Coordinates of C-alpha atoms and ligand atoms in Angstrom, one line a residue:
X1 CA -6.0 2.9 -31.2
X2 CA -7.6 0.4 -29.2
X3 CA -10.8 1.7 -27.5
X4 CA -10.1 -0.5 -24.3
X5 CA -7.7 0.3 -21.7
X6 CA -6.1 -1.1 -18.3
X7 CA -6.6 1.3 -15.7
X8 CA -4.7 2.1 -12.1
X9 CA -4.5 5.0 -9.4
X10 CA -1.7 6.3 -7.5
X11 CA -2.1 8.7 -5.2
X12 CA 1.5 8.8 -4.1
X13 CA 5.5 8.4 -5.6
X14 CA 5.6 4.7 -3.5
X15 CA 2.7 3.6 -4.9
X16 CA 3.8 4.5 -8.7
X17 CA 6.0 1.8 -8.3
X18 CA 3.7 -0.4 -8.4
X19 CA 2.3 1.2 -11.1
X20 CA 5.4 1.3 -13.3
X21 CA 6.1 -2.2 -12.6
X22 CA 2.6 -3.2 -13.6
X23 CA 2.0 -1.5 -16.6
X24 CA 5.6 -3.0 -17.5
X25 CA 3.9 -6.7 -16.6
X26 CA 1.3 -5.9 -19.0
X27 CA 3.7 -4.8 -21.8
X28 CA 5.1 -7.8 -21.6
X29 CA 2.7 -10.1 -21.5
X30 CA 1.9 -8.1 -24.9
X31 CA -1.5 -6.3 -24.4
X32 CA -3.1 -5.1 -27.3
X33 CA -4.9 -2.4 -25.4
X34 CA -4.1 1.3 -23.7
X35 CA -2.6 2.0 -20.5
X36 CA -4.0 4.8 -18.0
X37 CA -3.3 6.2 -14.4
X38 CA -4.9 8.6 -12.0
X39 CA -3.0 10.4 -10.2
X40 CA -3.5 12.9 -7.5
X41 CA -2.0 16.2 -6.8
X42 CA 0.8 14.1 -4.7
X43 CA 2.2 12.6 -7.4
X44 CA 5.7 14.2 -7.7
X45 CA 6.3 15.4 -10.9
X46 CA 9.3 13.5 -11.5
X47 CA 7.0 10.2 -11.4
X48 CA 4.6 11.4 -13.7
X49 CA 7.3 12.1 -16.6
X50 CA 8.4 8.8 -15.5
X51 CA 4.6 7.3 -15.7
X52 CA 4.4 8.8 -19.4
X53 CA 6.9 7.1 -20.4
X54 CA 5.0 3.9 -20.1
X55 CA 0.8 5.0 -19.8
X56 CA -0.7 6.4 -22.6
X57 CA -2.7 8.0 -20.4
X58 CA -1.8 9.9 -17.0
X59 CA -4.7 11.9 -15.7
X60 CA -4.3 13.9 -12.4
X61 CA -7.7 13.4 -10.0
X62 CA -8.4 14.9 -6.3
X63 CA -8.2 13.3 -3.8
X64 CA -11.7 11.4 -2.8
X65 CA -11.3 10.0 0.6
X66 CA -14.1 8.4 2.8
X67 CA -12.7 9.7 5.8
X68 CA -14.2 6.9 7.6
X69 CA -11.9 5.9 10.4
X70 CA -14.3 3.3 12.2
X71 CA -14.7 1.1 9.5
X72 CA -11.4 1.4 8.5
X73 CA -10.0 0.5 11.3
X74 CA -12.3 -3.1 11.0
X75 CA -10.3 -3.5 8.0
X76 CA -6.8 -2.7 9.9
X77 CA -6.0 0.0 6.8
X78 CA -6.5 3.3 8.2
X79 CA -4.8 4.5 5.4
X80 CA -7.2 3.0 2.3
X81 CA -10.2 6.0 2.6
X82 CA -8.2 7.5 -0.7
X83 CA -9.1 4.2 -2.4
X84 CA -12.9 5.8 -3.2
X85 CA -10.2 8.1 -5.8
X86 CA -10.7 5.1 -7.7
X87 CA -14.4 6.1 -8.3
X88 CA -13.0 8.8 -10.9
X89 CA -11.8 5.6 -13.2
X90 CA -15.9 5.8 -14.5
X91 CA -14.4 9.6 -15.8
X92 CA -12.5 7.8 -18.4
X93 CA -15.2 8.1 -20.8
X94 CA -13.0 8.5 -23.9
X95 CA -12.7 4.5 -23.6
X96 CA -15.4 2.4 -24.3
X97 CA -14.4 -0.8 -21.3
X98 CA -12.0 -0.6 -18.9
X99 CA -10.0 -3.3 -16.7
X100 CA -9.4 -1.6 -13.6
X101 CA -6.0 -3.1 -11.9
X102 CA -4.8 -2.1 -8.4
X103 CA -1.4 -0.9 -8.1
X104 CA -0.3 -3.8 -6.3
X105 CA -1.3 -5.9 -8.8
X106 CA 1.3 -7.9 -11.5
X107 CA 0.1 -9.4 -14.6
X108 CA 1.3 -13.0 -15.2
X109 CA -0.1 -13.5 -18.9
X110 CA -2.2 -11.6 -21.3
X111 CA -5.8 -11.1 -20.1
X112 CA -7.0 -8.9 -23.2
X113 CA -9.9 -11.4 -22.9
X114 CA -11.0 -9.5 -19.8
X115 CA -12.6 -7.1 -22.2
X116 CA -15.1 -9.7 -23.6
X117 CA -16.9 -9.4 -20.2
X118 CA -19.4 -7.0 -19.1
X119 CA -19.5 -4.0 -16.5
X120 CA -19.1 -4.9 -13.4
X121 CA -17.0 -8.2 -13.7
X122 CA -14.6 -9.5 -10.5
X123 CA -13.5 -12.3 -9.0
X124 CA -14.8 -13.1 -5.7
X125 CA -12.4 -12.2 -2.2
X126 CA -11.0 -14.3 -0.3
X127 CA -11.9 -13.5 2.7
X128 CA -15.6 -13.0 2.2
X129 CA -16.1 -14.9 -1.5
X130 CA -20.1 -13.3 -1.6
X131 CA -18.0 -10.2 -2.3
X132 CA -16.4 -9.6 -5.1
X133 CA -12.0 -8.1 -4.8
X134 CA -12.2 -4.3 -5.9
X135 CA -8.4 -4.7 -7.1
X136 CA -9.5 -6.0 -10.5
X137 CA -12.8 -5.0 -11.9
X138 CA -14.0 -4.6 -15.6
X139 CA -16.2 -1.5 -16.0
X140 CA -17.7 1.1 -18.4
X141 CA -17.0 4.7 -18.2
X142 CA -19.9 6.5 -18.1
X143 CA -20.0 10.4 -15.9
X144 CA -23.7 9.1 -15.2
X145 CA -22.6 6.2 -13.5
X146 CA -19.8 8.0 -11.5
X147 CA -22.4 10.3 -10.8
X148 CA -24.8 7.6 -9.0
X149 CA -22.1 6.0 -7.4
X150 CA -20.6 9.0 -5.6
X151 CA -24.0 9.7 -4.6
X152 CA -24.7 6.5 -3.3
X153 CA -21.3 6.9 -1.3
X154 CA -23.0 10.2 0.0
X155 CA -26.2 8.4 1.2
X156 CA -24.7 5.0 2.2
X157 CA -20.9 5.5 3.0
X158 CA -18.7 2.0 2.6
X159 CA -19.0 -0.8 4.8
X160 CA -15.2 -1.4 5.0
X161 CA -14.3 2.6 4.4
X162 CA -12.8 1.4 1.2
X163 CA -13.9 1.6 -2.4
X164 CA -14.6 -2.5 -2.0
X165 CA -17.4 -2.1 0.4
X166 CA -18.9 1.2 -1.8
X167 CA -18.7 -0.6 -4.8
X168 CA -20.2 -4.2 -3.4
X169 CA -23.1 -2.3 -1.6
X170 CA -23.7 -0.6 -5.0
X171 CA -23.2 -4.0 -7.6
X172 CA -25.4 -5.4 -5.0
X173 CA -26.3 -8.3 -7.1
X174 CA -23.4 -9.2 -8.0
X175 CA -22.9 -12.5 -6.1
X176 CA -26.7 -14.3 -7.5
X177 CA -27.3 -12.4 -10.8
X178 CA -25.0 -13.7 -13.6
X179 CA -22.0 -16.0 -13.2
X180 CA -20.7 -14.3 -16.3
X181 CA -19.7 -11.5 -13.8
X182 CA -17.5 -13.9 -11.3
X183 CA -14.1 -14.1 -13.0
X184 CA -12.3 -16.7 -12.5
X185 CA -9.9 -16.3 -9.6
X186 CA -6.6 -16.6 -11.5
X187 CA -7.4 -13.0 -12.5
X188 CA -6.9 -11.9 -9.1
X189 CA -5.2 -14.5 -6.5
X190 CA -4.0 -13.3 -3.3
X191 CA -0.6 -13.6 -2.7
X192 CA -0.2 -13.4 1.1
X193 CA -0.1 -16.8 2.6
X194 CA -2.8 -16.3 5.1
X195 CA -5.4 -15.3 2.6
X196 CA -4.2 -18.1 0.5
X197 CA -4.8 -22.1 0.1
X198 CA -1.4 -23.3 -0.6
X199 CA -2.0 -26.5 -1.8
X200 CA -4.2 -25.2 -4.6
X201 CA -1.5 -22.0 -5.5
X202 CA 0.8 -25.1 -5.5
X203 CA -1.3 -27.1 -8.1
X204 CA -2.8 -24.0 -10.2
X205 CA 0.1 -21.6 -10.0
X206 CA 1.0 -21.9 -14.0
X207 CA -2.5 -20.5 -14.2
X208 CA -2.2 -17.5 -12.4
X209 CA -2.9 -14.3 -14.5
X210 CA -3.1 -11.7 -12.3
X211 CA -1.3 -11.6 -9.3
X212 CA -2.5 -9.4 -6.3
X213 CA -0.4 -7.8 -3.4
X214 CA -3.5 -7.2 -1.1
X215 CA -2.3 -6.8 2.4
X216 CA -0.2 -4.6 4.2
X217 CA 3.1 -5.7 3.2
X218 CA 3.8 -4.9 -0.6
X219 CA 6.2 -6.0 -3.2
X220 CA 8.5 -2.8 -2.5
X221 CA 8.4 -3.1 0.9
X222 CA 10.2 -6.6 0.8
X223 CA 13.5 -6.4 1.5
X224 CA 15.8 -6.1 -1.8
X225 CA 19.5 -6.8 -2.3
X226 CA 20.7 -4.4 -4.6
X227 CA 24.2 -5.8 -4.8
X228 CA 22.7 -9.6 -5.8
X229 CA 19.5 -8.2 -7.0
X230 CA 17.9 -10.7 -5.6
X231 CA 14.5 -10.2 -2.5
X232 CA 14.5 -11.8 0.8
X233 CA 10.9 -13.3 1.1
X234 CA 9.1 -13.3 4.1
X235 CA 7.5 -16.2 5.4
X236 CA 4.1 -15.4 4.9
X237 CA 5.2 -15.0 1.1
X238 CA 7.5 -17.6 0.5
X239 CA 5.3 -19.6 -1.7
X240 CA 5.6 -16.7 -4.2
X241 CA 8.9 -16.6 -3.9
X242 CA 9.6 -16.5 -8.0
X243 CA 6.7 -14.2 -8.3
X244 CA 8.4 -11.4 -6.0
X245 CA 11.0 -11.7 -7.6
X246 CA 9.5 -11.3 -10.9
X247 CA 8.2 -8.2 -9.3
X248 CA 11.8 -6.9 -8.4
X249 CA 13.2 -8.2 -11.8
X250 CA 11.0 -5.7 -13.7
X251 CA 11.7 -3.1 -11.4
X252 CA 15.9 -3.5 -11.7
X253 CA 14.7 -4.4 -15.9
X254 CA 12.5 -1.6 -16.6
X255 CA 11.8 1.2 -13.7
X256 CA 14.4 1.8 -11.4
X257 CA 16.9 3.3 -14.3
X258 CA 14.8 6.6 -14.4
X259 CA 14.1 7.1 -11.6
X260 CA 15.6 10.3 -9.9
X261 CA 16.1 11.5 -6.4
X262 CA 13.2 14.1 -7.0
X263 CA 10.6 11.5 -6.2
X264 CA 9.2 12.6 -3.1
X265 CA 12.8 14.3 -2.1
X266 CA 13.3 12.8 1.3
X267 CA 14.2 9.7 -0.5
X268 CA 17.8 11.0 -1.4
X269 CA 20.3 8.9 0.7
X270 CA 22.4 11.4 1.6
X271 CA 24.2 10.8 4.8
X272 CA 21.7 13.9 6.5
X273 CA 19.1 12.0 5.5
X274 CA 20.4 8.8 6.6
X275 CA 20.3 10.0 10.2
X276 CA 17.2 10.5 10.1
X277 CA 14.6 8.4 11.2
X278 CA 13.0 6.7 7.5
X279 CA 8.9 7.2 8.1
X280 CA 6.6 4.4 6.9
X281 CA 7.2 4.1 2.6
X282 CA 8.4 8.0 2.8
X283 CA 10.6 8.7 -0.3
X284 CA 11.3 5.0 -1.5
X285 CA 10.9 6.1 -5.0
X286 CA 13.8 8.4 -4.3
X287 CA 16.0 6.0 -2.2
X288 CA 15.6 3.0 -4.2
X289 CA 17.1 5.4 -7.2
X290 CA 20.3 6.0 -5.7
X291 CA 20.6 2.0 -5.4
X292 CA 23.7 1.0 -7.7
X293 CA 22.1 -2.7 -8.8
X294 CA 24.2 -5.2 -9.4
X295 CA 27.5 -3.5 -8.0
X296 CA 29.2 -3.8 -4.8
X297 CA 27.4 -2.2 -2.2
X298 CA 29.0 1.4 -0.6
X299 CA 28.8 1.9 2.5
X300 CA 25.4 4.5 2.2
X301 CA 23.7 1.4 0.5
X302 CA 24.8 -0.7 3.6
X303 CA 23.0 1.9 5.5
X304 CA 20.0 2.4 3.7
X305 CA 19.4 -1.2 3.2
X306 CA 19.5 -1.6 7.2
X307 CA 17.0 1.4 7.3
X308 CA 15.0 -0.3 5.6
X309 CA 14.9 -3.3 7.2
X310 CA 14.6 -1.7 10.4
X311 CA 11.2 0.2 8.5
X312 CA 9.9 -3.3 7.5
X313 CA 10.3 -4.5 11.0
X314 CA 8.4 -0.9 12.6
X315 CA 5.7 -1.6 10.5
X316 CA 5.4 -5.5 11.4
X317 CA 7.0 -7.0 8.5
X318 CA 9.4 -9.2 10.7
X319 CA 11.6 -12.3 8.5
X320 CA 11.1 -14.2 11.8
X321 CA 12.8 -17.2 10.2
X322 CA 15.6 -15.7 8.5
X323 CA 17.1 -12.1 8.9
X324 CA 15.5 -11.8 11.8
X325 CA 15.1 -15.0 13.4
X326 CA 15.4 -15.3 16.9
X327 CA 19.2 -16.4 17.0
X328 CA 20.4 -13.6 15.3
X329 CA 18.7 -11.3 17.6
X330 CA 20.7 -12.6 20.4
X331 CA 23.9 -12.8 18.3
X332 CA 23.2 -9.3 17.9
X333 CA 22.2 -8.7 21.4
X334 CA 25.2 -10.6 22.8
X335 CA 27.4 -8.6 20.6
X336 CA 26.2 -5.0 21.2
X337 CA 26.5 -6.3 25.6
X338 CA 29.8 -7.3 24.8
X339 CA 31.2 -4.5 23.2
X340 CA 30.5 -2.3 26.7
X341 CA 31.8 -2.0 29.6
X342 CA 31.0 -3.9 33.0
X343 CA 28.4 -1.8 34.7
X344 CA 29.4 -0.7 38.7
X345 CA 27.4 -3.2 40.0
X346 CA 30.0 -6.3 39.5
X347 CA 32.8 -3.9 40.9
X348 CA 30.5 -3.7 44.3
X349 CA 29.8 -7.2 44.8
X350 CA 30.1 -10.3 43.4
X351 CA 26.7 -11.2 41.2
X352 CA 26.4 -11.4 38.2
X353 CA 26.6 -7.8 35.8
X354 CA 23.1 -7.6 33.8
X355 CA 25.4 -8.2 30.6
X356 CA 27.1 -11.1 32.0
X357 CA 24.1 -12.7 33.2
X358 CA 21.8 -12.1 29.5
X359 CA 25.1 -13.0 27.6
X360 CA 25.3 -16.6 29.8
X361 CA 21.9 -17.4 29.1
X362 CA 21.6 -16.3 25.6
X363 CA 24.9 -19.0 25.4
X364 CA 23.6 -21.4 27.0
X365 CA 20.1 -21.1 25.3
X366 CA 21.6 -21.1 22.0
X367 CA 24.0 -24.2 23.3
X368 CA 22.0 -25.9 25.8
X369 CA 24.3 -28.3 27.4
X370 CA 23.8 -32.2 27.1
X371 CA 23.1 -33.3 30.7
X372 CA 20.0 -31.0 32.5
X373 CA 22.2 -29.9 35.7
X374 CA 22.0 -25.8 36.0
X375 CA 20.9 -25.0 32.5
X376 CA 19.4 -21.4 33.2
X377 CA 16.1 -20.7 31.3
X378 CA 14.3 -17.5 30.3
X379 CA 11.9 -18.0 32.9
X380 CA 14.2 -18.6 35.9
X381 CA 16.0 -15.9 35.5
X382 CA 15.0 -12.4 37.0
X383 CA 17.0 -10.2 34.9
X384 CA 16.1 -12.0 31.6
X385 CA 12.3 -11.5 33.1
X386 CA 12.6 -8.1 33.8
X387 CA 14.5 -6.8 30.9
X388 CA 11.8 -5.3 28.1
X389 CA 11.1 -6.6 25.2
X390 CA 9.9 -3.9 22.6
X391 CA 6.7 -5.0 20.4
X392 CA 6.7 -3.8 16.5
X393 CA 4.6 -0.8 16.3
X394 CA 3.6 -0.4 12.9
X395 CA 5.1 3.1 11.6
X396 CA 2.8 5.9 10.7
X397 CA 3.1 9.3 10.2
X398 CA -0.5 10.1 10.0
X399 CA 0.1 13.1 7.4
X400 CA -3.3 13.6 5.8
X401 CA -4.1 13.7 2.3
X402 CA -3.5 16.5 0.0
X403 CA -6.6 18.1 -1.5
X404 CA -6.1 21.2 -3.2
X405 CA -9.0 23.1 -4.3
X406 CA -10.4 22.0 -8.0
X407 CA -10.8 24.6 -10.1
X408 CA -10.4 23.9 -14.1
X409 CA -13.5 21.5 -14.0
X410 CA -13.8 19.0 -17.0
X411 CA -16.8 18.0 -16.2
X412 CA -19.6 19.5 -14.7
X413 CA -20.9 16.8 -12.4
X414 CA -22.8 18.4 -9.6
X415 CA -21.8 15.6 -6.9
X416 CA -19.5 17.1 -4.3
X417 CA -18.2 14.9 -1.0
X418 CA -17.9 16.4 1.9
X419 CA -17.5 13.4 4.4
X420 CA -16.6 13.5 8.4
X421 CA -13.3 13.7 8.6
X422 CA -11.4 11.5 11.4
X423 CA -8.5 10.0 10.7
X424 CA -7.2 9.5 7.3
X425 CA -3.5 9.0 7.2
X426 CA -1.9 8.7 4.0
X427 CA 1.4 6.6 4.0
X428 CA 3.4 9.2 2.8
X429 CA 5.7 12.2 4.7
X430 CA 5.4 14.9 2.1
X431 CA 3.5 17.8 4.3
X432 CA 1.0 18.3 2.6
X433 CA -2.0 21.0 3.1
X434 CA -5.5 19.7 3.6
X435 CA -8.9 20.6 3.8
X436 CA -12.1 19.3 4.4
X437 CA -13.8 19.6 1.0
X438 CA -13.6 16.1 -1.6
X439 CA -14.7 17.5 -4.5
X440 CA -15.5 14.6 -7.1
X441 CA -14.1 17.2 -10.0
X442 CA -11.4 15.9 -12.4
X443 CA -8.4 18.4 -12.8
X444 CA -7.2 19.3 -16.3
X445 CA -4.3 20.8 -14.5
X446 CA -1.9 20.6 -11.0
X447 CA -3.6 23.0 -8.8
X448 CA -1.5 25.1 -6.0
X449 CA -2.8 24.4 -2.4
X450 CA -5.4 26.7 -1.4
X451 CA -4.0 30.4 0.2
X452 CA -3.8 29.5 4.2
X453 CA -6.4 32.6 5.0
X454 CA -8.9 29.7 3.9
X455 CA -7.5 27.2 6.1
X456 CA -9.3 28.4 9.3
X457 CA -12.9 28.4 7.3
X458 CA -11.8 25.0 6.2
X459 CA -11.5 23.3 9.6
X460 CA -14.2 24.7 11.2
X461 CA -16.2 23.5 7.8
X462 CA -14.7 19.7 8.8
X463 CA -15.1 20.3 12.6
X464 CA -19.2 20.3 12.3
X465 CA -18.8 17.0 10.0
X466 CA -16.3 14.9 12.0
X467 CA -18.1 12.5 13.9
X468 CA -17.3 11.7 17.3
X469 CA -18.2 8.8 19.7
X470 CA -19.1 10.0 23.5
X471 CA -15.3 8.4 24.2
X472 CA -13.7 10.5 21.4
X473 CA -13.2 7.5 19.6
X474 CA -14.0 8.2 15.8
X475 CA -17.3 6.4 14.2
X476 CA -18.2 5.9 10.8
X477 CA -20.4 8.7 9.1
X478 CA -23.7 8.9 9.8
X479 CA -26.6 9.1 6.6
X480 CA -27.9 12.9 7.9
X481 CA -24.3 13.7 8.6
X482 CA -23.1 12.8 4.2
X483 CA -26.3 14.3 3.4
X484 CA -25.9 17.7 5.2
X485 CA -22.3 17.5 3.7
X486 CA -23.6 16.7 0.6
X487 CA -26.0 20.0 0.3
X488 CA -23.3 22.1 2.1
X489 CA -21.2 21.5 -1.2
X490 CA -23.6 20.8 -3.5
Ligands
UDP501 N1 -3.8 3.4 -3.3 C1 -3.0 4.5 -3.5 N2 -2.5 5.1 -2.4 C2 -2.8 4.7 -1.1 C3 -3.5 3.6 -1.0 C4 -4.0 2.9 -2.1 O1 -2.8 4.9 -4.6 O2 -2.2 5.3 -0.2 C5 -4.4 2.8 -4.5 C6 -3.5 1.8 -5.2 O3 -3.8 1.7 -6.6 C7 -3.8 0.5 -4.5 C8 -5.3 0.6 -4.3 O4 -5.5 2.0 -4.1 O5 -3.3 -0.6 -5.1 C9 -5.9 -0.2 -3.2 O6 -5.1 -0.2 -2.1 P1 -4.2 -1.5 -1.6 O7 -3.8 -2.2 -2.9 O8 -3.1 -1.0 -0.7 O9 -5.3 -2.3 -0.9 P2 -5.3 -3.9 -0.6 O10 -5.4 -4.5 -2.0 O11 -4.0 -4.2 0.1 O12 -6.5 -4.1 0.2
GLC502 C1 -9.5 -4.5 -0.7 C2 -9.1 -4.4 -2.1 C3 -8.6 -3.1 -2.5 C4 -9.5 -2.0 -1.9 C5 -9.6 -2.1 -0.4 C6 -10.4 -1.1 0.3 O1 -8.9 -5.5 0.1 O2 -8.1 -5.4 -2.4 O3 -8.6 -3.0 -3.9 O4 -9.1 -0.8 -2.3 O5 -10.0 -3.4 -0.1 O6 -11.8 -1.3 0.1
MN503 MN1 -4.5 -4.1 -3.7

């Protein structure tokens, strides 16, 4: 047995897709080396039978969030505190090296030669290339070094409330000390077009080994034809057109067969929960396994596909030059106005109804006649002015994370978080119970939620730790603040 392994988290059943699908990728492109994922308590269990199918390793982890809501929210992720559960990866001592590979990562050819290089290896961000990307990083396991680092979280925090800022503050050097450490950025290229310089992915795509979903919008939130299995690319990722679709070709190939509606059980399409209103990435595991690929679509489909479509548009993933390009929103709009009655207003005198008036000019702007005589445009017209337009709000649910309390320890590492807690959303709508307490324990086993009598203890525990601006605005955690948390639960 190889002493190396590839290594993800997923600290939810929409995130195991990506999981399933990458350690599929790396199957394929016929890795000699093992296959591990954390996963937290949230894990359904349904997607861990199904991750054992294809990890040799599945190892359940708590929950270790930064809670750090201000400097999340520079990064626009409110939901990536859980990414310092990554931390536990340094656990994994019964390997020798490690790649670690975000979940939202696809491998594009073997990269076994990863494991030539040295703890800690990465190829530099895009955004800020003095940095190194935290979605693929080659480590060593070592408990001592999870130790330091966790206390280094305690008595620095992150700068971006992520495990990328922790783990750049802590490789500090990593940007002058050895080049050796920069890998080459095949093993981790961006695929969203704003991070991305097209005209090198053009000329240097066959080189790509490691593809990277970084952003908000990932691979399984793209809308998917079931019936021609084929994905509808946004803009901002239709350079990786093929590649997206090589994402959805291993999921039809090798994933979505098992999966079950257990997976986080709102995700059964049953017409009940078709009425319902689908929450940000809530049950997709589930839903996508009552998809019939390949067949012709029933009706349900229909309707699920359209709920997610309308999800993707919520949360600000708008096709604005296909599906939802601007002249089939007024084909729609015209439609649904047509389809009603004339309000009492045209009955009472003789101007225009509201319909009348925004079906003309949606006509006439989709048609605009040749000559220049009485062509109405948006801006002359008052009721075209006044109607509303409604912005994408991006969906969240803002259910917190699950963090049952630890009690079979491996381990006896003394480090225990116990960071301000803000705002920590976690993109998923299981309830879930929560407290304040991020132990940094591995779990041999599933542990129940803690009995609610300790609930009140709990939040008054988290009250004295959350830190507040004088507006009420949350801030990021100050150095006394982690280190009275940190003797607290020490
Ligand atoms: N992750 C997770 N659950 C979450 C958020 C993140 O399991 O709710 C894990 C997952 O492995 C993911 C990684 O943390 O790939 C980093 O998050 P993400 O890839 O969304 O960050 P990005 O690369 O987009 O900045
Ligand atoms: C990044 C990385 C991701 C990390 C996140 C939070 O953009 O791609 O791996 O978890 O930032 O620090
Ligand atoms: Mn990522």
């Amino acid at each position: 047995m190889s002493k190396f392994a590839w290594v993800t988290l997923t600290t939810n059943d929409t995130y195991s897709l990506g999981a399933l699908v990458l350690a599929h990728s790396l199957r394929r492109a016929g890795t000699a080396h093992q296959l591990a994922v954390l996963v937290t308590p949230s894990v359904s269990e349904a997607m861990r039978n199904k991750l054992k199918d294809v990890y040799n390793v599945v190892q359940e982890v708590n929950v270790l969030d930064s809670q750090d809501a201000a400097n999340l929210a520079l990064l626009s992720r409110p939901e990536l505190g859980v990414t310092f559960t990554k931390l536990h990866c340094w656990r994994l001592v019964q390997f020798e090296k490690c790649v670690f590979l975000d979940a939202d990562t696809l491998v594009l050819q073997n990269c076994d030669e990863l494991f030539e290089r040295e703890e800690l290896s990465a190829a530099p961000d895009v955004s800020w290339p003095d940095c190194f990307n935290s979605g693929v990083f080659v480590f060593r396991p070592s408990v001592d070094t999870f130790g330091k680092i966790t206390e280094f979280a305690v008595q620095h925090g992150s700068f971006d409330g992520g495990d990328q800022g922790l783990l750049n503050q802590y490789f500090a050097d990593w940007a002058t000390a050895d080049i050796k450490k920069h890998l080459p950025f095949v093993y981790n290229v961006t695929a969203y077009a704003s991070y991305c310089y097209l005209p090198a992915f053009k000329q240097f795509r066959d080189n790509i080994k490691i593809l990277h979903f970084a952003g908000k919008l990932k691979p399984w939130l793209i809308q998917f034809n079931s019936e021609t299995k084929s994905a509808s690319t946004p803009s901002e990722y239709a350079h990786a057109h093929d590649l997206i679709q090589l994402w959805w070709n291993i999921f039809c190939d090798n994933v979505h067969e098992r999966l079950t509606d257990e997976m986080q059980s709102h995700g059964a399409v049953s017409s009940d929960n078709l009425k319902k209103p689908f929450n940000e990435e809530a049950g997709l595991a589930g839903a996508l396994s009552q998809l019939r690929l390949g067949a012709q679509r029933t009706p349900e489909q229909e309707q699920y596909e359209n709920l997610m479509r309308r999800q993707c548009w919520e949360s600000g993933q708008i096709d604005y030059a296909g599906r939802d390009s601007f002249d089939n929103i007024w084909k729609k709009i015209t439609q649904t106005l047509d389809a009603k009655p004339a309000k009492e207003a045209d009955k009472t005198d003789n101007t225009l109804s509201y319909n009348q008036l925004l079906t003309q000019t949606a006509t006439e702007l989709l048609h605009p006649p040749t000559s220049e005589v009485s062509s109405p445009s948006l801006s002359s017209s008052p009721s075209v002015r006044s109607s509303s337009s409604s912005r994408a709000v991006p969906a969240t649910n803002n259910v917190a994370a699950t963090e049952p309390a630890a009690s079979s320890k491996v381990a006896t590492n003394k480090a225990t978080i116990n960071t301000p807690k803000a705002t920590a959303p976690q993109p998923t709508r299981q309830a879930q119970p929560q407290t304040s307490q991020v132990k940094v324990e591995v779990q041999s086993q599933p542990q129940p939620p803690p009995p609610s009598q300790a609930q009140p203890q709990l939040q008054s525990q988290t009250a004295q730790h959350i830190v507040q601006s004088p507006n009420g605005a949350p801030v990021a955690p100050s150095r006394a603040g982690r280190q009275r948390a940190m003797r607290k639960f020490k």
